[in-house]
XYZ file of C-alpha atoms in Angstrom:
446
model
C 108.839 97.871 72.372
C 108.572 94.086 72.189
C 110.776 92.752 69.369
C 108.214 90.185 68.179
C 104.822 90.915 66.617
C 101.640 90.261 68.586
C 97.990 91.227 68.140
C 95.775 91.115 71.228
C 91.989 91.122 71.045
C 90.465 92.449 74.275
C 86.795 91.517 74.703
C 84.991 93.862 77.081
C 85.420 97.537 77.905
C 84.941 97.779 81.665
C 87.626 98.592 84.219
C 89.649 95.480 83.388
C 89.335 95.975 79.622
C 90.208 99.666 79.489
C 93.041 99.240 81.992
C 94.455 96.402 79.886
C 94.073 98.453 76.699
C 96.016 101.327 78.236
C 98.723 98.952 79.457
C 99.079 97.426 76.001
C 99.357 100.867 74.412
C 102.005 101.909 76.954
C 104.005 98.802 76.013
C 103.532 99.312 72.237
C 101.674 96.021 71.848
C 99.116 96.010 69.040
C 95.519 95.372 70.123
C 91.838 95.941 69.485
C 89.190 96.270 72.184
C 85.702 95.005 71.332
C 82.864 96.381 73.456
C 79.373 94.885 73.134
C 77.501 98.086 73.940
C 77.272 101.401 72.108
C 79.306 103.367 74.629
C 82.790 102.572 75.862
C 82.177 104.618 79.010
C 79.023 103.054 80.402
C 76.666 105.100 82.564
C 75.655 102.065 84.638
C 77.146 101.347 88.019
C 77.607 103.232 91.237
C 80.804 103.883 93.149
C 84.138 102.130 93.151
C 86.788 102.194 95.862
C 90.407 102.088 94.761
C 93.014 100.902 97.242
C 96.803 101.387 97.224
C 97.505 98.149 95.327
C 95.311 99.249 92.428
C 96.338 102.895 92.561
C 100.020 101.975 92.289
C 99.406 100.402 88.856
C 97.193 103.294 87.763
C 99.985 105.639 88.857
C 102.393 103.773 86.565
C 99.914 104.399 83.746
C 99.825 108.140 84.414
C 96.246 108.156 85.738
C 96.758 108.848 89.426
C 96.553 112.646 89.408
C 93.352 112.616 87.360
C 91.860 110.033 89.703
C 92.701 112.201 92.716
C 91.028 115.159 91.018
C 87.800 113.224 90.387
C 87.586 111.236 93.609
C 87.424 111.707 97.371
C 90.210 110.234 99.447
C 89.103 108.446 102.599
C 90.057 110.226 105.834
C 87.754 108.496 108.305
C 86.466 104.991 108.851
C 83.454 103.872 110.895
C 82.397 100.405 112.000
C 78.827 100.524 113.277
C 76.504 98.240 115.207
C 72.875 97.510 114.303
C 71.009 100.747 114.825
C 73.921 102.748 113.468
C 75.711 103.250 116.782
C 79.466 103.584 116.464
C 81.353 100.417 117.374
C 84.792 101.797 116.532
C 85.902 104.634 114.317
C 88.672 106.959 113.282
C 87.327 110.422 112.536
C 90.462 112.057 111.155
C 93.925 111.135 109.966
C 93.176 107.943 108.038
C 94.295 109.441 104.717
C 97.635 110.630 106.067
C 98.345 107.339 107.829
C 97.380 105.223 104.802
C 99.667 107.283 102.550
C 102.453 107.095 105.127
C 102.170 103.304 105.242
C 101.378 102.425 101.631
C 102.193 105.476 99.512
C 98.579 105.907 98.396
C 95.204 106.574 100.039
C 91.900 104.839 99.628
C 89.663 106.781 97.234
C 85.992 106.619 96.278
C 84.749 107.739 92.879
C 81.985 107.108 90.363
C 82.774 104.000 88.351
C 81.898 105.983 85.229
C 84.552 108.579 86.067
C 87.208 105.893 86.445
C 86.275 104.556 83.010
C 86.541 108.099 81.628
C 90.030 108.533 83.077
C 91.218 105.268 81.532
C 89.568 106.119 78.217
C 91.020 109.642 78.135
C 94.555 108.318 78.688
C 94.345 105.974 75.686
C 95.880 107.897 72.808
C 94.617 105.896 69.825
C 90.830 105.711 70.266
C 90.505 103.897 66.928
C 91.553 100.733 68.790
C 88.317 100.860 70.823
C 85.358 99.458 68.891
C 81.738 99.593 70.086
C 78.661 97.519 69.165
C 80.920 94.470 68.814
C 79.183 91.711 70.770
C 81.138 88.478 70.614
C 79.370 85.567 68.924
C 82.141 83.005 68.536
C 85.889 82.431 68.517
C 87.364 80.181 65.850
C 90.753 78.571 66.325
C 93.237 78.428 63.445
C 96.905 77.523 63.294
C 97.780 81.151 62.596
C 95.665 82.617 65.404
C 92.115 82.920 66.726
C 89.327 84.724 64.888
C 86.636 86.566 66.819
C 83.233 86.874 65.146
C 80.885 89.609 66.380
C 77.110 89.932 66.071
C 77.349 92.405 63.175
C 79.284 89.841 61.127
C 82.709 91.402 61.590
C 85.773 89.226 62.134
C 88.971 90.088 64.015
C 92.091 87.934 64.118
C 94.464 87.927 67.056
C 97.405 86.040 68.474
C 95.747 86.019 71.892
C 92.233 86.788 73.107
C 91.715 88.290 76.579
C 88.221 88.116 78.038
C 87.557 91.093 80.289
C 83.815 90.753 79.758
C 82.530 90.308 83.280
C 80.633 87.763 85.337
C 78.717 86.292 82.389
C 81.771 86.215 80.140
C 81.229 85.204 76.516
C 84.955 84.431 76.241
C 84.641 82.062 79.196
C 81.885 80.228 77.322
C 84.158 79.937 74.285
C 86.919 78.526 76.482
C 84.510 75.890 77.808
C 83.315 75.071 74.284
C 86.868 74.661 73.052
C 87.634 72.424 76.029
C 84.759 70.131 75.016
C 86.145 69.917 71.482
C 89.513 68.861 72.909
C 87.942 66.344 75.323
C 88.970 68.516 78.255
C 85.418 69.311 79.295
C 85.684 67.829 82.790
C 88.704 70.013 83.613
C 86.919 73.174 82.473
C 83.410 72.379 83.721
C 83.643 74.960 86.482
C 80.632 77.182 85.815
C 78.386 74.923 87.862
C 80.645 75.453 90.892
C 80.254 79.235 90.928
C 78.522 80.020 94.228
C 76.222 82.831 95.309
C 75.350 83.192 98.999
C 74.579 86.914 99.058
C 72.687 89.537 97.150
C 73.754 93.148 96.834
C 71.579 96.193 96.427
C 73.879 99.060 95.560
C 73.012 102.659 95.055
C 74.427 106.102 94.479
C 72.893 109.198 96.051
C 73.526 112.927 96.079
C 73.251 115.491 98.831
C 72.167 113.310 101.770
C 72.096 115.627 104.827
C 74.422 114.426 107.569
C 76.132 111.722 105.519
C 79.810 111.585 106.576
C 82.309 113.024 104.112
C 85.505 111.276 102.960
C 84.382 108.152 104.761
C 84.587 104.384 104.495
C 81.801 102.875 106.591
C 80.423 99.493 107.616
C 77.214 98.657 109.453
C 76.836 95.164 110.915
C 73.454 93.465 111.227
C 72.083 89.953 111.590
C 71.800 88.437 108.127
C 72.835 91.573 106.255
C 75.282 94.463 106.405
C 76.101 97.778 104.786
C 79.174 99.157 103.055
C 79.192 102.953 102.765
C 81.419 105.381 100.936
C 81.472 109.087 100.219
C 82.694 110.547 96.986
C 83.257 114.044 95.673
C 80.507 116.673 95.595
C 78.454 115.098 98.408
C 78.110 111.805 96.562
C 77.114 108.810 98.734
C 77.679 105.193 97.705
C 75.878 102.424 99.551
C 75.728 98.648 99.334
C 73.305 96.353 101.183
C 74.733 92.839 101.384
C 72.015 90.320 102.293
C 72.300 86.618 103.006
C 70.254 84.599 100.503
C 67.915 81.839 101.666
C 70.489 79.299 100.469
C 73.725 79.088 98.513
C 72.983 78.840 94.792
C 75.328 77.419 92.176
C 75.856 77.984 88.471
C 72.706 78.192 86.395
C 70.561 78.109 89.555
C 71.817 81.515 90.702
C 68.684 83.691 90.525
C 68.179 86.762 88.373
C 66.336 89.543 90.189
C 63.449 91.625 88.851
C 62.415 95.194 89.585
C 59.815 93.726 91.938
C 62.569 91.904 93.841
C 64.483 95.165 94.155
C 61.436 97.012 95.389
C 60.759 94.344 98.013
C 64.237 94.434 99.503
C 64.170 98.223 99.511
C 60.921 98.209 101.454
C 62.239 95.552 103.831
C 65.222 97.762 104.701
C 63.794 101.259 104.319
C 63.859 101.913 108.079
C 67.391 100.552 108.663
C 69.558 102.950 110.623
C 72.752 103.764 108.716
C 73.881 106.113 111.443
C 71.846 107.183 114.479
C 70.563 110.084 112.353
C 70.297 108.567 108.858
C 68.077 105.759 107.576
C 68.146 103.925 104.280
C 65.079 105.946 103.301
C 67.221 109.094 103.461
C 69.710 107.559 101.030
C 66.971 106.271 98.752
C 65.149 109.622 98.656
C 68.305 111.155 97.168
C 69.194 108.161 94.953
C 70.496 108.623 91.414
C 70.755 104.893 90.609
C 69.970 101.586 92.307
C 70.769 98.043 91.177
C 69.969 94.696 92.767
C 71.900 91.563 91.865
C 73.128 88.243 93.272
C 76.833 88.256 94.054
C 78.951 85.386 92.749
C 82.064 84.207 94.582
C 84.555 82.004 92.785
C 88.062 81.712 91.402
C 88.408 79.482 88.356
C 91.259 76.987 88.450
C 91.609 77.149 84.656
C 91.793 80.703 83.328
C 92.958 79.898 79.821
C 92.977 77.474 76.933
C 94.847 77.788 73.654
C 95.090 81.465 72.776
C 92.257 82.546 75.103
C 92.483 83.786 78.701
C 90.004 85.475 81.047
C 90.689 88.031 83.793
C 88.671 90.152 86.198
C 85.103 89.105 87.020
C 85.297 86.635 84.135
C 87.483 84.391 86.300
C 87.768 85.789 89.834
C 84.575 86.999 91.478
C 84.743 88.648 94.909
C 82.200 90.272 97.233
C 82.363 94.083 97.485
C 83.037 94.410 101.227
C 86.834 94.549 100.790
C 86.643 96.628 97.584
C 89.005 94.312 95.732
C 86.984 93.452 92.612
C 88.279 96.311 90.478
C 91.682 96.400 92.153
C 92.284 92.709 91.494
C 91.125 93.096 87.888
C 93.791 95.787 87.432
C 96.413 93.501 88.982
C 95.450 90.605 86.689
C 95.671 92.855 83.633
C 99.161 93.868 84.742
C 100.146 90.213 85.180
C 99.020 89.410 81.623
C 101.030 92.317 80.195
C 104.099 91.380 82.260
C 103.914 87.818 81.000
C 103.334 88.902 77.426
C 106.297 91.283 77.456
C 108.542 88.580 78.889
C 107.419 86.080 76.256
C 107.840 88.531 73.379
C 111.364 89.368 74.540
C 112.512 85.753 74.711
C 113.237 82.982 72.270
C 115.287 82.727 69.133
C 112.292 83.324 66.895
C 111.437 86.785 65.621
C 107.965 85.675 64.554
C 104.658 85.488 66.416
C 104.344 83.529 69.640
C 103.764 79.817 69.230
C 100.872 78.131 71.025
C 103.326 76.435 73.353
C 104.858 79.811 74.265
C 101.407 81.258 74.832
C 100.447 78.325 77.054
C 103.616 78.710 79.100
C 103.001 82.420 79.532
C 99.333 81.932 80.469
C 100.315 79.182 82.921
C 102.622 81.614 84.695
C 99.880 84.249 84.900
C 97.457 81.702 86.295
C 99.958 80.245 88.762
C 100.743 83.721 90.069
C 97.216 85.028 90.295
C 95.074 82.064 91.413
C 96.546 81.822 94.942
C 96.287 85.581 95.536
C 92.752 85.969 94.229
C 91.599 82.791 95.994
C 92.980 84.106 99.288
C 91.207 87.434 98.797
C 87.897 85.793 97.829
C 88.031 83.502 100.872
C 89.061 86.289 103.237
C 86.359 88.569 101.878
C 83.732 85.875 102.411
C 84.818 85.499 106.033
C 84.669 89.256 106.510
C 81.141 89.331 105.078
C 80.072 86.502 107.397
C 81.379 88.527 110.319
C 79.614 91.744 109.291
C 76.354 89.808 108.827
C 76.855 88.232 112.288
C 75.902 84.846 110.888
C 76.570 82.854 114.072
C 76.216 83.670 117.778
C 80.009 83.569 118.030
C 80.434 86.096 115.230
C 77.746 88.309 116.728
C 79.528 88.317 120.079
C 82.850 89.022 118.345
C 81.468 91.985 116.405
C 79.594 93.525 119.315
C 82.001 92.827 122.178
C 85.498 91.998 120.916
C 86.159 93.637 117.550
C 86.518 97.238 118.735
C 89.207 96.223 121.213
C 91.388 94.926 118.377
C 91.293 98.176 116.432
C 93.071 99.867 114.759
C 95.750 97.153 114.711
C 93.504 94.541 113.123
C 92.542 96.964 110.350
C 96.113 97.938 109.497
C 97.225 94.304 109.579
C 94.403 93.228 107.264
C 95.111 96.029 104.807
C 98.838 95.346 104.829
C 98.322 91.675 103.976
C 95.853 92.623 101.228
C 98.066 95.251 99.569
C 101.595 93.901 99.981
C 101.458 91.155 97.349
C 100.072 93.494 94.683
C 101.252 93.177 91.081
C 102.944 96.085 89.309
C 103.981 96.566 85.694
C 107.572 95.356 85.394
C 108.499 97.424 82.327
C 107.158 100.747 83.622
C 108.728 102.831 86.350
C 107.007 102.908 89.721
C 106.668 106.585 90.725
C 108.567 107.479 93.876
C 106.073 107.749 96.708
C 107.615 107.116 100.137
C 106.016 104.381 102.248
C 106.914 102.507 105.393
C 105.222 99.276 104.278
C 106.758 98.293 100.938
C 105.083 96.109 98.361
C 106.728 92.700 98.199
C 107.828 93.078 94.581
C 109.742 96.215 95.564
C 111.913 94.519 98.169
C 112.167 90.844 97.252
C 111.180 90.188 93.640
C 110.385 86.537 93.053
C 112.160 85.175 89.981
C 109.050 83.451 88.654
C 106.687 86.335 89.327
C 105.050 88.336 86.585
């Protein structure tokens, strides 16, 4: 237990928020989580893929076995051409090889089930408050005070915004920056870019849909990501190139009519030679259509406030790193907080200068990694959408000849620099490709 007192206010109860709440509880750090909606475990959303870098942290938190029970581990991978023909694939053995290399498999599961696992592992549910939509954050010398729409107030030493793409905490950071004449440094919202839309769905019982599979279908101007979960669940994502790159407030909001149009435009797409989008849609449980933002903020924090997850690093879904990177960032915050609370001659609360130093370290560690993943993911999406004649030729005529080496190399570079929780034991799971923090810890890392 940290020797100095600290109260953390977590704003937002998605994957990042619940993972952070569980981490704080495991480290005996006092906190409250404020969720805007009536339910902590939201029913919205489709599937989520968890990769070894995220699963390692969830394993430290005691969640791994429950996740395995409620998910489907990936044992085959397919890269397909337009028309659904196989470009390159591995039909068996992917799970065993991934575990051999990295200690963990890839798994697909309902996002709602992941939230339930995190929620169930939190012992003190009284720390999780619903119907608490943030209205404002007031700065005082003794701490920050969060005001919610129902008039309640909550004081904390630090505020962590895990409240998604349209983060209210991020807006409070920008407002505070204006008050301190730092507006130009924090005026980053207008730089957030959106070049793609995503229509994602979740279906049940689609005849012929591959089981335990991670799949990709390349096309000109759009592509598919496919996943199969437990109990014949199918997850599907249509990534489409927008007519232009939009920024900030100009990023469009889609209507039900927009969703219906893109569905009709793609209804006859071949997912495999035997399955069309119409087959997925006819068995659909949920569908959502949204623009996809891509951005990593340079300034994640100000004063006692910091943002993590989609609130400050936004990545396309094709590499399945959105949720995994949110978990890593939560771990980095807890690592930094534990280090700060264990240092210094004072036995009292953290000073603002100590908080700034700790947040700076989190930001300095995480910005390069998330920026690299966002950039690499964008390039991968460009390739799958065959956006240039050169990329089209590469996908159709070169890519298969580089497999599986290119796949293993890409995954190794994506997983190796993952963040773990420094104060919790890493369960012993043999692997031939170690994480970097297991073999050569960097002194300044969190």
